[in-house]
Amino acid sequence: MSPKDTLKIAVIGGDGTGPEVAREGLKVLEAVAPLEGFKFETTDFDFGGERYLRTGETLPAGAVDELRKFDAIFLGAVGHPDVAPGILEKGLLLELRFQLDQYINLRPVKLFPGVETPLAGKKPEDIDFVVVRENTEDMYCGTGGWLKKNTPDEVATQTAVYTRKGCERCIRWAFEYTRKRNNPKKMLTLVAKTNVLTYGHDLWWRTFQDVAKEYKDIKADYNHVDACCMWMVKNPEYYDVIVTTNMFGDIITDLGGILQGGMGVAAGGNINPDKGGTSMYEPMGGSAPKYTGKNVINPIAAINAMAMLLEHTGQAKAGQRVLNAVQQVTGTKMKSQAAGKMGYSTTEVGDLVCKALG
Ligand code: IPM
Ligand code: MN
């Protein structure tokens, strides 16, 4: 997208506190656009638990093709207390990831100034790495089934599927990203479990070795996932960029989320980096039903998701400006990143970030 064009954003506020935090992200977008000289247009979609309870559909026919027309999707949260677990996650979030082929899940783990981490003695300069999680394969692909269901002999399978194409495009993107990030470490760590998953993760390992030959300027490193969990807690400063499989990526990014101050802060991008691809950006906090409508939930993660959207949709300067403003607010204003303990309401935090844009 050239900077002259209008940025077209589909907004799915979703469930619970999703719409509240999305609103603050959009408020910041509205404030930063004139400062950086770009135009945008938003279109709301009412997908989520309420719509599902009313109509029985998670994504109506034609919705995915409609969303494809946008430059990006901004998502608040999915998850509704009256909808069984898995329905909205699979029918909405995973369905969009798969159908839009958003094969990168990008999860920065960065401790902002003033934000508390549970790791004793660790400072913002110690916690600053990025996880690149494959987002379309592995145990998430939905391959499996039951035999003799609901009998004492029941068998269930849930198959991890890995393809050369799937891991290669993710690994290559991660090398490119590490190069672009240009951290002094210049290191990409493959996180897998090659000592046990000797077929699937052997494919990842061999592919990683092959692609690494094209990136001699980057140190190609490897950790088993269990060791990585220990290392993330003991020596987070070791990491620059991690590339990993979908299931392990899901788990270690929540560990990463708590290291950076919790779900009020952590944001993720579901990225289809191919030409014409539509990517989706979201705060990681979930729908937090008990805080809904109280104006106490932390919108920082949603604002960070908006910054990521801008960074990857042709407005990198605007994205950086938002991140700088967020760090000013966490560093000098907010008392805590926990819902209800921020020292400000949801809308006030949004206002503070807008003011800090300068
Ligand atoms: C995430 C979430 C999702 C996942 C859930 C909500 C399906 O935990 O984005 O990390 O497992 O990918
Ligand atoms: Mn997760």
mmCIF file of C-alpha atoms and ligand atoms in Angstrom:
data_model
loop_
_atom_site.group_PDB
_atom_site.id
_atom_site.type_symbol
_atom_site.label_atom_id
_atom_site.label_comp_id
_atom_site.label_asym_id
_atom_site.label_seq_id
_atom_site.Cartn_x
_atom_site.Cartn_y
_atom_site.Cartn_z
ATOM 1 C CA MET A 1 0.000 0.000 0.000
ATOM 2 C CA SER A 2 1.386 3.398 -0.877
ATOM 3 C CA PRO A 3 1.161 5.996 1.875
ATOM 4 C CA LYS A 4 -1.160 8.122 -0.287
ATOM 5 C CA ASP A 5 -3.893 5.525 -0.294
ATOM 6 C CA THR A 6 -6.597 5.238 2.295
ATOM 7 C CA LEU A 7 -5.959 2.451 4.780
ATOM 8 C CA LYS A 8 -9.065 0.252 4.842
ATOM 9 C CA ILE A 9 -9.545 -1.531 8.150
ATOM 10 C CA ALA A 10 -12.194 -4.105 9.055
ATOM 11 C CA VAL A 11 -13.016 -3.937 12.766
ATOM 12 C CA ILE A 12 -14.318 -6.967 14.638
ATOM 13 C CA GLY A 13 -14.893 -5.737 18.195
ATOM 14 C CA GLY A 14 -16.115 -9.187 19.200
ATOM 15 C CA ASP A 15 -17.104 -10.235 22.694
ATOM 16 C CA GLY A 16 -16.838 -9.022 26.277
ATOM 17 C CA THR A 17 -14.300 -6.259 26.684
ATOM 18 C CA GLY A 18 -13.221 -6.650 23.022
ATOM 19 C CA PRO A 19 -15.248 -3.673 21.753
ATOM 20 C CA GLU A 20 -14.049 -1.460 24.657
ATOM 21 C CA VAL A 21 -10.368 -2.048 24.033
ATOM 22 C CA ALA A 22 -10.786 -1.921 20.241
ATOM 23 C CA ARG A 23 -12.392 1.513 20.630
ATOM 24 C CA GLU A 24 -9.242 2.824 22.345
ATOM 25 C CA GLY A 25 -7.054 1.366 19.590
ATOM 26 C CA LEU A 26 -9.206 3.165 17.026
ATOM 27 C CA LYS A 27 -9.083 6.383 19.058
ATOM 28 C CA VAL A 28 -5.287 6.267 18.854
ATOM 29 C CA LEU A 29 -5.487 5.540 15.109
ATOM 30 C CA GLU A 30 -7.673 8.588 14.668
ATOM 31 C CA ALA A 31 -5.179 10.722 16.582
ATOM 32 C CA VAL A 32 -2.046 9.467 14.832
ATOM 33 C CA ALA A 33 -3.363 9.561 11.237
ATOM 34 C CA PRO A 34 -3.346 13.363 10.816
ATOM 35 C CA LEU A 35 0.030 13.616 12.602
ATOM 36 C CA GLU A 36 1.567 11.174 10.111
ATOM 37 C CA GLY A 37 -0.497 12.346 7.157
ATOM 38 C CA PHE A 38 -2.428 9.274 6.130
ATOM 39 C CA LYS A 39 -6.109 8.511 5.705
ATOM 40 C CA PHE A 40 -8.053 5.547 6.933
ATOM 41 C CA GLU A 41 -11.537 4.121 6.795
ATOM 42 C CA THR A 42 -13.037 1.561 9.180
ATOM 43 C CA THR A 43 -15.930 -0.868 8.687
ATOM 44 C CA ASP A 44 -17.483 -2.710 11.628
ATOM 45 C CA PHE A 45 -18.381 -6.390 11.598
ATOM 46 C CA ASP A 46 -20.540 -7.832 14.381
ATOM 47 C CA PHE A 47 -18.992 -11.325 14.401
ATOM 48 C CA GLY A 48 -18.722 -12.972 17.794
ATOM 49 C CA GLY A 49 -20.700 -14.691 20.542
ATOM 50 C CA GLU A 50 -23.814 -12.490 20.461
ATOM 51 C CA ARG A 51 -24.266 -12.948 16.751
ATOM 52 C CA TYR A 52 -23.641 -16.677 17.069
ATOM 53 C CA LEU A 53 -26.298 -17.011 19.792
ATOM 54 C CA ARG A 54 -28.752 -15.069 17.621
ATOM 55 C CA THR A 55 -28.088 -16.689 14.241
ATOM 56 C CA GLY A 56 -26.127 -19.892 14.853
ATOM 57 C CA GLU A 57 -23.334 -18.676 12.564
ATOM 58 C CA THR A 58 -19.788 -17.790 13.503
ATOM 59 C CA LEU A 59 -18.796 -16.453 10.083
ATOM 60 C CA PRO A 60 -21.684 -15.914 7.659
ATOM 61 C CA ALA A 61 -21.357 -17.027 4.018
ATOM 62 C CA GLY A 62 -19.236 -14.604 2.034
ATOM 63 C CA ALA A 63 -17.701 -13.000 5.139
ATOM 64 C CA VAL A 64 -14.162 -14.176 4.415
ATOM 65 C CA ASP A 65 -14.288 -12.826 0.861
ATOM 66 C CA GLU A 66 -15.636 -9.565 2.191
ATOM 67 C CA LEU A 67 -12.743 -9.328 4.691
ATOM 68 C CA ARG A 68 -10.188 -10.099 1.970
ATOM 69 C CA LYS A 69 -10.939 -6.685 0.459
ATOM 70 C CA PHE A 70 -9.492 -4.875 3.476
ATOM 71 C CA ASP A 71 -5.874 -3.897 4.073
ATOM 72 C CA ALA A 72 -6.089 -5.264 7.606
ATOM 73 C CA ILE A 73 -8.447 -6.581 10.261
ATOM 74 C CA PHE A 74 -8.461 -5.223 13.813
ATOM 75 C CA LEU A 75 -9.918 -7.708 16.302
ATOM 76 C CA GLY A 76 -10.988 -7.004 19.898
ATOM 77 C CA ALA A 77 -11.630 -10.433 21.435
ATOM 78 C CA VAL A 78 -13.575 -13.646 20.925
ATOM 79 C CA GLY A 79 -15.045 -15.779 23.704
ATOM 80 C CA HIS A 80 -18.528 -15.681 25.243
ATOM 81 C CA PRO A 81 -19.610 -17.264 28.559
ATOM 82 C CA ASP A 82 -22.789 -18.709 26.970
ATOM 83 C CA VAL A 83 -20.991 -20.328 24.039
ATOM 84 C CA ALA A 84 -19.223 -23.675 24.519
ATOM 85 C CA PRO A 85 -15.415 -23.494 24.396
ATOM 86 C CA GLY A 86 -13.991 -24.067 20.928
ATOM 87 C CA ILE A 87 -16.932 -22.864 18.872
ATOM 88 C CA LEU A 88 -15.893 -19.241 18.503
ATOM 89 C CA GLU A 89 -12.170 -19.986 18.703
ATOM 90 C CA LYS A 90 -12.379 -22.515 15.874
ATOM 91 C CA GLY A 91 -15.289 -21.026 13.932
ATOM 92 C CA LEU A 92 -14.057 -17.469 13.946
ATOM 93 C CA LEU A 93 -10.455 -16.900 14.984
ATOM 94 C CA LEU A 94 -8.830 -20.066 13.601
ATOM 95 C CA GLU A 95 -11.108 -20.052 10.560
ATOM 96 C CA LEU A 96 -9.924 -16.548 9.655
ATOM 97 C CA ARG A 97 -6.286 -17.476 10.278
ATOM 98 C CA PHE A 98 -6.625 -20.519 7.988
ATOM 99 C CA GLN A 99 -8.835 -19.101 5.255
ATOM 100 C CA LEU A 100 -6.840 -15.892 4.968
ATOM 101 C CA ASP A 101 -3.667 -17.993 5.165
ATOM 102 C CA GLN A 102 -2.221 -15.818 7.918
ATOM 103 C CA TYR A 103 0.748 -18.105 8.316
ATOM 104 C CA ILE A 104 2.772 -15.930 10.674
ATOM 105 C CA ASN A 105 1.735 -15.276 14.260
ATOM 106 C CA LEU A 106 3.959 -12.462 15.428
ATOM 107 C CA ARG A 107 4.240 -11.954 19.165
ATOM 108 C CA PRO A 108 6.680 -9.321 20.408
ATOM 109 C CA VAL A 109 7.757 -9.821 24.026
ATOM 110 C CA LYS A 110 8.954 -6.436 25.192
ATOM 111 C CA LEU A 111 8.928 -5.094 28.733
ATOM 112 C CA PHE A 112 7.935 -1.437 28.601
ATOM 113 C CA PRO A 113 9.237 1.152 31.070
ATOM 114 C CA GLY A 114 7.259 1.221 34.313
ATOM 115 C CA VAL A 115 5.709 -2.199 33.707
ATOM 116 C CA GLU A 116 6.128 -4.861 36.348
ATOM 117 C CA THR A 117 7.477 -8.270 35.341
ATOM 118 C CA PRO A 118 7.299 -11.302 37.647
ATOM 119 C CA LEU A 119 10.995 -11.941 36.910
ATOM 120 C CA ALA A 120 13.074 -10.609 39.790
ATOM 121 C CA GLY A 121 15.759 -8.160 38.759
ATOM 122 C CA LYS A 122 14.907 -8.069 35.045
ATOM 123 C CA LYS A 123 14.638 -4.686 33.344
ATOM 124 C CA PRO A 124 13.232 -3.486 29.997
ATOM 125 C CA GLU A 125 16.638 -4.018 28.345
ATOM 126 C CA ASP A 126 16.571 -7.690 29.434
ATOM 127 C CA ILE A 127 13.151 -8.564 28.048
ATOM 128 C CA ASP A 128 12.969 -7.666 24.378
ATOM 129 C CA PHE A 129 12.519 -10.495 21.913
ATOM 130 C CA VAL A 130 10.021 -11.602 19.299
ATOM 131 C CA VAL A 131 8.341 -14.952 18.766
ATOM 132 C CA VAL A 132 7.450 -15.912 15.191
ATOM 133 C CA ARG A 133 4.902 -18.703 15.525
ATOM 134 C CA GLU A 134 3.741 -20.750 12.552
ATOM 135 C CA ASN A 135 -0.019 -20.166 12.413
ATOM 136 C CA THR A 136 -1.692 -22.640 10.043
ATOM 137 C CA GLU A 137 -0.427 -26.176 10.734
ATOM 138 C CA ASP A 138 0.538 -28.523 13.571
ATOM 139 C CA MET A 139 -2.121 -29.817 15.974
ATOM 140 C CA TYR A 140 -4.216 -26.778 15.111
ATOM 141 C CA CYS A 141 -5.140 -28.047 11.651
ATOM 142 C CA GLY A 142 -8.117 -30.048 12.934
ATOM 143 C CA THR A 143 -7.032 -33.453 11.616
ATOM 144 C CA GLY A 144 -8.173 -36.257 13.863
ATOM 145 C CA GLY A 145 -11.205 -38.060 15.134
ATOM 146 C CA TRP A 146 -12.698 -40.584 17.487
ATOM 147 C CA LEU A 147 -13.114 -44.298 17.363
ATOM 148 C CA LYS A 148 -15.699 -45.987 19.568
ATOM 149 C CA LYS A 149 -16.642 -42.647 21.045
ATOM 150 C CA ASN A 150 -18.224 -42.722 24.497
ATOM 151 C CA THR A 151 -17.292 -46.340 25.077
ATOM 152 C CA PRO A 152 -14.612 -47.668 27.437
ATOM 153 C CA ASP A 153 -12.536 -48.451 24.312
ATOM 154 C CA GLU A 154 -12.631 -44.923 22.965
ATOM 155 C CA VAL A 155 -9.678 -43.740 20.882
ATOM 156 C CA ALA A 156 -9.009 -40.110 19.994
ATOM 157 C CA THR A 157 -6.382 -38.790 17.602
ATOM 158 C CA GLN A 158 -5.307 -35.201 17.008
ATOM 159 C CA THR A 159 -2.649 -35.173 14.371
ATOM 160 C CA ALA A 160 0.174 -32.678 14.069
ATOM 161 C CA VAL A 161 0.569 -31.891 10.389
ATOM 162 C CA TYR A 162 3.739 -30.206 9.120
ATOM 163 C CA THR A 163 4.498 -29.426 5.485
ATOM 164 C CA ARG A 164 7.747 -28.378 3.853
ATOM 165 C CA LYS A 165 5.969 -25.377 2.327
ATOM 166 C CA GLY A 166 4.408 -24.432 5.655
ATOM 167 C CA CYS A 167 7.576 -24.500 7.714
ATOM 168 C CA GLU A 168 9.799 -23.112 4.976
ATOM 169 C CA ARG A 169 7.737 -19.962 4.387
ATOM 170 C CA CYS A 170 7.564 -19.319 8.141
ATOM 171 C CA ILE A 171 11.272 -19.927 8.711
ATOM 172 C CA ARG A 172 12.233 -17.756 5.735
ATOM 173 C CA TRP A 173 10.011 -14.929 6.977
ATOM 174 C CA ALA A 174 11.600 -15.245 10.431
ATOM 175 C CA PHE A 175 15.114 -14.946 8.977
ATOM 176 C CA GLU A 176 14.046 -11.875 6.986
ATOM 177 C CA TYR A 177 12.452 -10.391 10.084
ATOM 178 C CA THR A 178 15.590 -11.020 12.173
ATOM 179 C CA ARG A 179 17.676 -9.284 9.527
ATOM 180 C CA LYS A 180 15.299 -6.318 9.436
ATOM 181 C CA ARG A 181 15.102 -6.084 13.228
ATOM 182 C CA ASN A 182 18.868 -5.785 13.199
ATOM 183 C CA ASN A 183 19.372 -6.369 16.905
ATOM 184 C CA PRO A 184 23.077 -6.627 17.797
ATOM 185 C CA LYS A 185 22.500 -10.322 18.578
ATOM 186 C CA LYS A 186 21.235 -11.061 15.059
ATOM 187 C CA MET A 187 20.165 -14.510 16.162
ATOM 188 C CA LEU A 188 17.223 -16.668 15.159
ATOM 189 C CA THR A 189 16.469 -19.535 17.545
ATOM 190 C CA LEU A 190 14.441 -22.466 16.276
ATOM 191 C CA VAL A 191 12.381 -23.819 19.178
ATOM 192 C CA ALA A 192 11.152 -27.384 18.659
ATOM 193 C CA LYS A 193 11.479 -30.882 20.106
ATOM 194 C CA THR A 194 13.711 -32.745 17.680
ATOM 195 C CA ASN A 195 14.709 -35.307 20.307
ATOM 196 C CA VAL A 196 11.180 -36.733 20.487
ATOM 197 C CA LEU A 197 9.203 -35.490 17.464
ATOM 198 C CA THR A 198 11.689 -37.163 15.158
ATOM 199 C CA TYR A 199 9.553 -36.892 12.006
ATOM 200 C CA GLY A 200 7.752 -33.561 12.073
ATOM 201 C CA HIS A 201 10.388 -31.588 13.886
ATOM 202 C CA ASP A 202 13.106 -33.225 11.850
ATOM 203 C CA LEU A 203 11.415 -31.618 8.849
ATOM 204 C CA TRP A 204 11.535 -28.263 10.654
ATOM 205 C CA TRP A 205 15.187 -28.811 11.616
ATOM 206 C CA ARG A 206 16.319 -29.737 8.095
ATOM 207 C CA THR A 207 14.364 -26.865 6.583
ATOM 208 C CA PHE A 208 15.872 -24.458 9.133
ATOM 209 C CA GLN A 209 19.398 -25.643 8.220
ATOM 210 C CA ASP A 210 18.666 -25.234 4.492
ATOM 211 C CA VAL A 211 17.190 -21.752 4.749
ATOM 212 C CA ALA A 212 19.930 -20.626 7.172
ATOM 213 C CA LYS A 213 22.465 -21.026 4.321
ATOM 214 C CA GLU A 214 20.812 -18.035 2.612
ATOM 215 C CA TYR A 215 21.258 -15.893 5.752
ATOM 216 C CA LYS A 216 24.910 -16.176 6.682
ATOM 217 C CA ASP A 217 24.727 -12.826 8.529
ATOM 218 C CA ILE A 218 22.315 -14.331 11.070
ATOM 219 C CA LYS A 219 23.257 -16.794 13.762
ATOM 220 C CA ALA A 220 21.068 -19.885 13.420
ATOM 221 C CA ASP A 221 20.435 -21.212 16.918
ATOM 222 C CA TYR A 222 18.366 -24.084 18.327
ATOM 223 C CA ASN A 223 16.606 -24.789 21.661
ATOM 224 C CA HIS A 224 14.349 -27.640 22.688
ATOM 225 C CA VAL A 225 11.031 -26.175 23.814
ATOM 226 C CA ASP A 226 11.319 -27.386 27.418
ATOM 227 C CA ALA A 227 14.756 -25.816 27.789
ATOM 228 C CA CYS A 228 13.441 -22.652 26.128
ATOM 229 C CA CYS A 229 10.807 -22.298 28.885
ATOM 230 C CA MET A 230 13.504 -22.374 31.538
ATOM 231 C CA TRP A 231 15.723 -20.025 29.591
ATOM 232 C CA MET A 232 12.920 -17.505 28.960
ATOM 233 C CA VAL A 233 12.542 -17.185 32.731
ATOM 234 C CA LYS A 234 16.199 -17.373 33.734
ATOM 235 C CA ASN A 235 17.879 -15.526 30.844
ATOM 236 C CA PRO A 236 15.308 -13.776 28.650
ATOM 237 C CA GLU A 237 18.064 -11.425 27.456
ATOM 238 C CA TYR A 238 19.514 -14.381 25.545
ATOM 239 C CA TYR A 239 16.829 -14.185 22.841
ATOM 240 C CA ASP A 240 16.494 -12.009 19.765
ATOM 241 C CA VAL A 241 13.961 -13.789 17.517
ATOM 242 C CA ILE A 242 12.422 -17.230 18.092
ATOM 243 C CA VAL A 243 10.747 -19.226 15.317
ATOM 244 C CA THR A 244 8.545 -22.117 16.375
ATOM 245 C CA THR A 245 5.664 -24.427 15.573
ATOM 246 C CA ASN A 246 2.025 -23.507 16.144
ATOM 247 C CA MET A 247 1.350 -25.485 19.349
ATOM 248 C CA PHE A 248 4.630 -24.724 21.102
ATOM 249 C CA GLY A 249 4.302 -21.129 19.925
ATOM 250 C CA ASP A 250 0.900 -20.855 21.567
ATOM 251 C CA ILE A 251 2.339 -21.967 24.897
ATOM 252 C CA ILE A 252 5.585 -20.036 24.970
ATOM 253 C CA THR A 253 3.900 -16.806 23.863
ATOM 254 C CA ASP A 254 1.680 -16.831 26.935
ATOM 255 C CA LEU A 255 4.811 -17.322 29.012
ATOM 256 C CA GLY A 256 6.252 -14.396 27.066
ATOM 257 C CA GLY A 257 3.053 -12.421 27.692
ATOM 258 C CA ILE A 258 3.402 -12.665 31.456
ATOM 259 C CA LEU A 259 7.108 -11.747 31.288
ATOM 260 C CA GLN A 260 6.182 -8.496 29.552
ATOM 261 C CA GLY A 261 3.581 -7.550 32.135
ATOM 262 C CA GLY A 262 0.569 -9.689 31.351
ATOM 263 C CA MET A 263 -2.364 -9.893 29.025
ATOM 264 C CA GLY A 264 -3.133 -6.196 29.387
ATOM 265 C CA VAL A 265 -0.026 -5.479 27.356
ATOM 266 C CA ALA A 266 0.582 -8.404 24.960
ATOM 267 C CA ALA A 267 -0.460 -8.057 21.337
ATOM 268 C CA GLY A 268 -0.261 -10.365 18.356
ATOM 269 C CA GLY A 269 -0.370 -10.175 14.600
ATOM 270 C CA ASN A 270 -1.775 -12.886 12.341
ATOM 271 C CA ILE A 271 0.067 -12.036 9.194
ATOM 272 C CA ASN A 272 -0.260 -13.108 5.590
ATOM 273 C CA PRO A 273 2.821 -11.389 4.188
ATOM 274 C CA ASP A 274 2.125 -12.432 0.593
ATOM 275 C CA LYS A 275 1.069 -9.835 -1.960
ATOM 276 C CA GLY A 276 -2.589 -8.953 -1.460
ATOM 277 C CA GLY A 277 -2.770 -10.886 1.826
ATOM 278 C CA THR A 278 -5.015 -9.610 4.602
ATOM 279 C CA SER A 279 -3.578 -9.708 8.111
ATOM 280 C CA MET A 280 -5.333 -9.477 11.465
ATOM 281 C CA TYR A 281 -4.089 -7.809 14.648
ATOM 282 C CA GLU A 282 -5.384 -8.491 18.144
ATOM 283 C CA PRO A 283 -4.733 -7.909 21.828
ATOM 284 C CA MET A 284 -4.086 -11.238 23.570
ATOM 285 C CA GLY A 285 -6.178 -10.576 26.660
ATOM 286 C CA GLY A 286 -9.363 -12.412 25.680
ATOM 287 C CA SER A 287 -12.902 -11.213 26.314
ATOM 288 C CA ALA A 288 -12.626 -10.886 30.141
ATOM 289 C CA PRO A 289 -16.416 -11.159 30.768
ATOM 290 C CA LYS A 290 -16.221 -10.095 34.415
ATOM 291 C CA TYR A 291 -14.781 -6.705 33.481
ATOM 292 C CA THR A 292 -17.127 -6.042 30.563
ATOM 293 C CA GLY A 293 -18.696 -2.596 30.421
ATOM 294 C CA LYS A 294 -16.927 -1.352 33.565
ATOM 295 C CA ASN A 295 -14.353 0.881 31.849
ATOM 296 C CA VAL A 296 -11.552 -0.792 33.852
ATOM 297 C CA ILE A 297 -9.903 -3.121 31.329
ATOM 298 C CA ASN A 298 -6.418 -2.284 30.082
ATOM 299 C CA PRO A 299 -6.473 -1.092 26.449
ATOM 300 C CA ILE A 300 -2.665 -1.029 26.067
ATOM 301 C CA ALA A 301 -2.571 -4.447 24.338
ATOM 302 C CA ALA A 302 -5.156 -3.275 21.803
ATOM 303 C CA ILE A 303 -3.207 -0.058 21.231
ATOM 304 C CA ASN A 304 -0.049 -2.146 20.748
ATOM 305 C CA ALA A 305 -1.982 -4.292 18.255
ATOM 306 C CA MET A 306 -2.902 -1.125 16.385
ATOM 307 C CA ALA A 307 0.773 -0.090 16.364
ATOM 308 C CA MET A 308 1.641 -3.476 14.874
ATOM 309 C CA LEU A 309 -1.116 -3.119 12.278
ATOM 310 C CA LEU A 310 0.335 0.227 11.223
ATOM 311 C CA GLU A 311 3.890 -1.124 11.151
ATOM 312 C CA HIS A 312 2.912 -3.937 8.793
ATOM 313 C CA THR A 313 0.441 -2.006 6.647
ATOM 314 C CA GLY A 314 2.692 0.656 5.171
ATOM 315 C CA GLN A 315 2.674 3.099 8.109
ATOM 316 C CA ALA A 316 5.723 2.001 10.067
ATOM 317 C CA LYS A 317 6.494 5.531 11.276
ATOM 318 C CA ALA A 318 3.015 5.901 12.694
ATOM 319 C CA GLY A 319 3.336 2.494 14.372
ATOM 320 C CA GLN A 320 6.596 3.521 16.017
ATOM 321 C CA ARG A 321 5.050 6.784 17.132
ATOM 322 C CA VAL A 322 2.233 4.906 18.847
ATOM 323 C CA LEU A 323 4.706 2.555 20.558
ATOM 324 C CA ASN A 324 6.719 5.522 21.809
ATOM 325 C CA ALA A 325 3.562 7.126 23.194
ATOM 326 C CA VAL A 326 2.535 3.879 24.910
ATOM 327 C CA GLN A 327 5.940 3.624 26.585
ATOM 328 C CA GLN A 328 5.633 7.185 27.807
ATOM 329 C CA VAL A 329 2.262 6.367 29.365
ATOM 330 C CA THR A 330 3.374 3.091 30.982
ATOM 331 C CA GLY A 331 6.586 4.719 32.175
ATOM 332 C CA THR A 332 5.208 7.927 33.639
ATOM 333 C CA LYS A 333 1.469 7.548 34.248
ATOM 334 C CA MET A 334 0.012 4.106 34.795
ATOM 335 C CA LYS A 335 0.225 2.551 38.270
ATOM 336 C CA SER A 336 -0.255 -1.025 37.083
ATOM 337 C CA GLN A 337 -1.174 -2.972 33.973
ATOM 338 C CA ALA A 338 -3.874 -4.968 35.784
ATOM 339 C CA ALA A 339 -7.560 -4.287 35.092
ATOM 340 C CA GLY A 340 -8.991 -1.901 37.676
ATOM 341 C CA LYS A 341 -5.576 -1.040 39.122
ATOM 342 C CA MET A 342 -4.189 1.185 36.385
ATOM 343 C CA GLY A 343 -4.898 4.433 38.239
ATOM 344 C CA TYR A 344 -6.996 5.396 35.202
ATOM 345 C CA SER A 345 -10.035 4.062 33.379
ATOM 346 C CA THR A 346 -9.899 2.310 30.000
ATOM 347 C CA THR A 347 -10.909 5.474 28.139
ATOM 348 C CA GLU A 348 -8.495 7.651 30.140
ATOM 349 C CA VAL A 349 -5.568 5.394 29.218
ATOM 350 C CA GLY A 350 -6.562 5.779 25.549
ATOM 351 C CA ASP A 351 -6.684 9.553 25.995
ATOM 352 C CA LEU A 352 -3.253 9.589 27.663
ATOM 353 C CA VAL A 353 -1.720 7.693 24.745
ATOM 354 C CA CYS A 354 -3.319 10.109 22.258
ATOM 355 C CA LYS A 355 -1.870 13.047 24.187
ATOM 356 C CA ALA A 356 1.574 11.449 24.297
ATOM 357 C CA LEU A 357 1.640 11.152 20.488
ATOM 358 C CA GLY A 358 2.876 14.753 20.535
HETATM 359 C C1 IPM B 1 -3.715 -17.326 20.782
HETATM 360 C C2 IPM B 1 -4.955 -17.937 21.428
HETATM 361 C C3 IPM B 1 -5.661 -18.847 20.416
HETATM 362 C C4 IPM B 1 -4.682 -19.925 20.000
HETATM 363 C C5 IPM B 1 -6.981 -19.447 20.925
HETATM 364 C C6 IPM B 1 -7.945 -18.405 21.407
HETATM 365 C C7 IPM B 1 -7.622 -20.334 19.884
HETATM 366 O O1 IPM B 1 -4.610 -18.622 22.579
HETATM 367 O O2 IPM B 1 -3.870 -16.582 19.795
HETATM 368 O O3 IPM B 1 -2.604 -17.564 21.240
HETATM 369 O O4 IPM B 1 -4.597 -20.974 20.644
HETATM 370 O O5 IPM B 1 -4.003 -19.720 19.004
HETATM 371 MN MN MN B 2 -2.502 -18.578 23.039
#
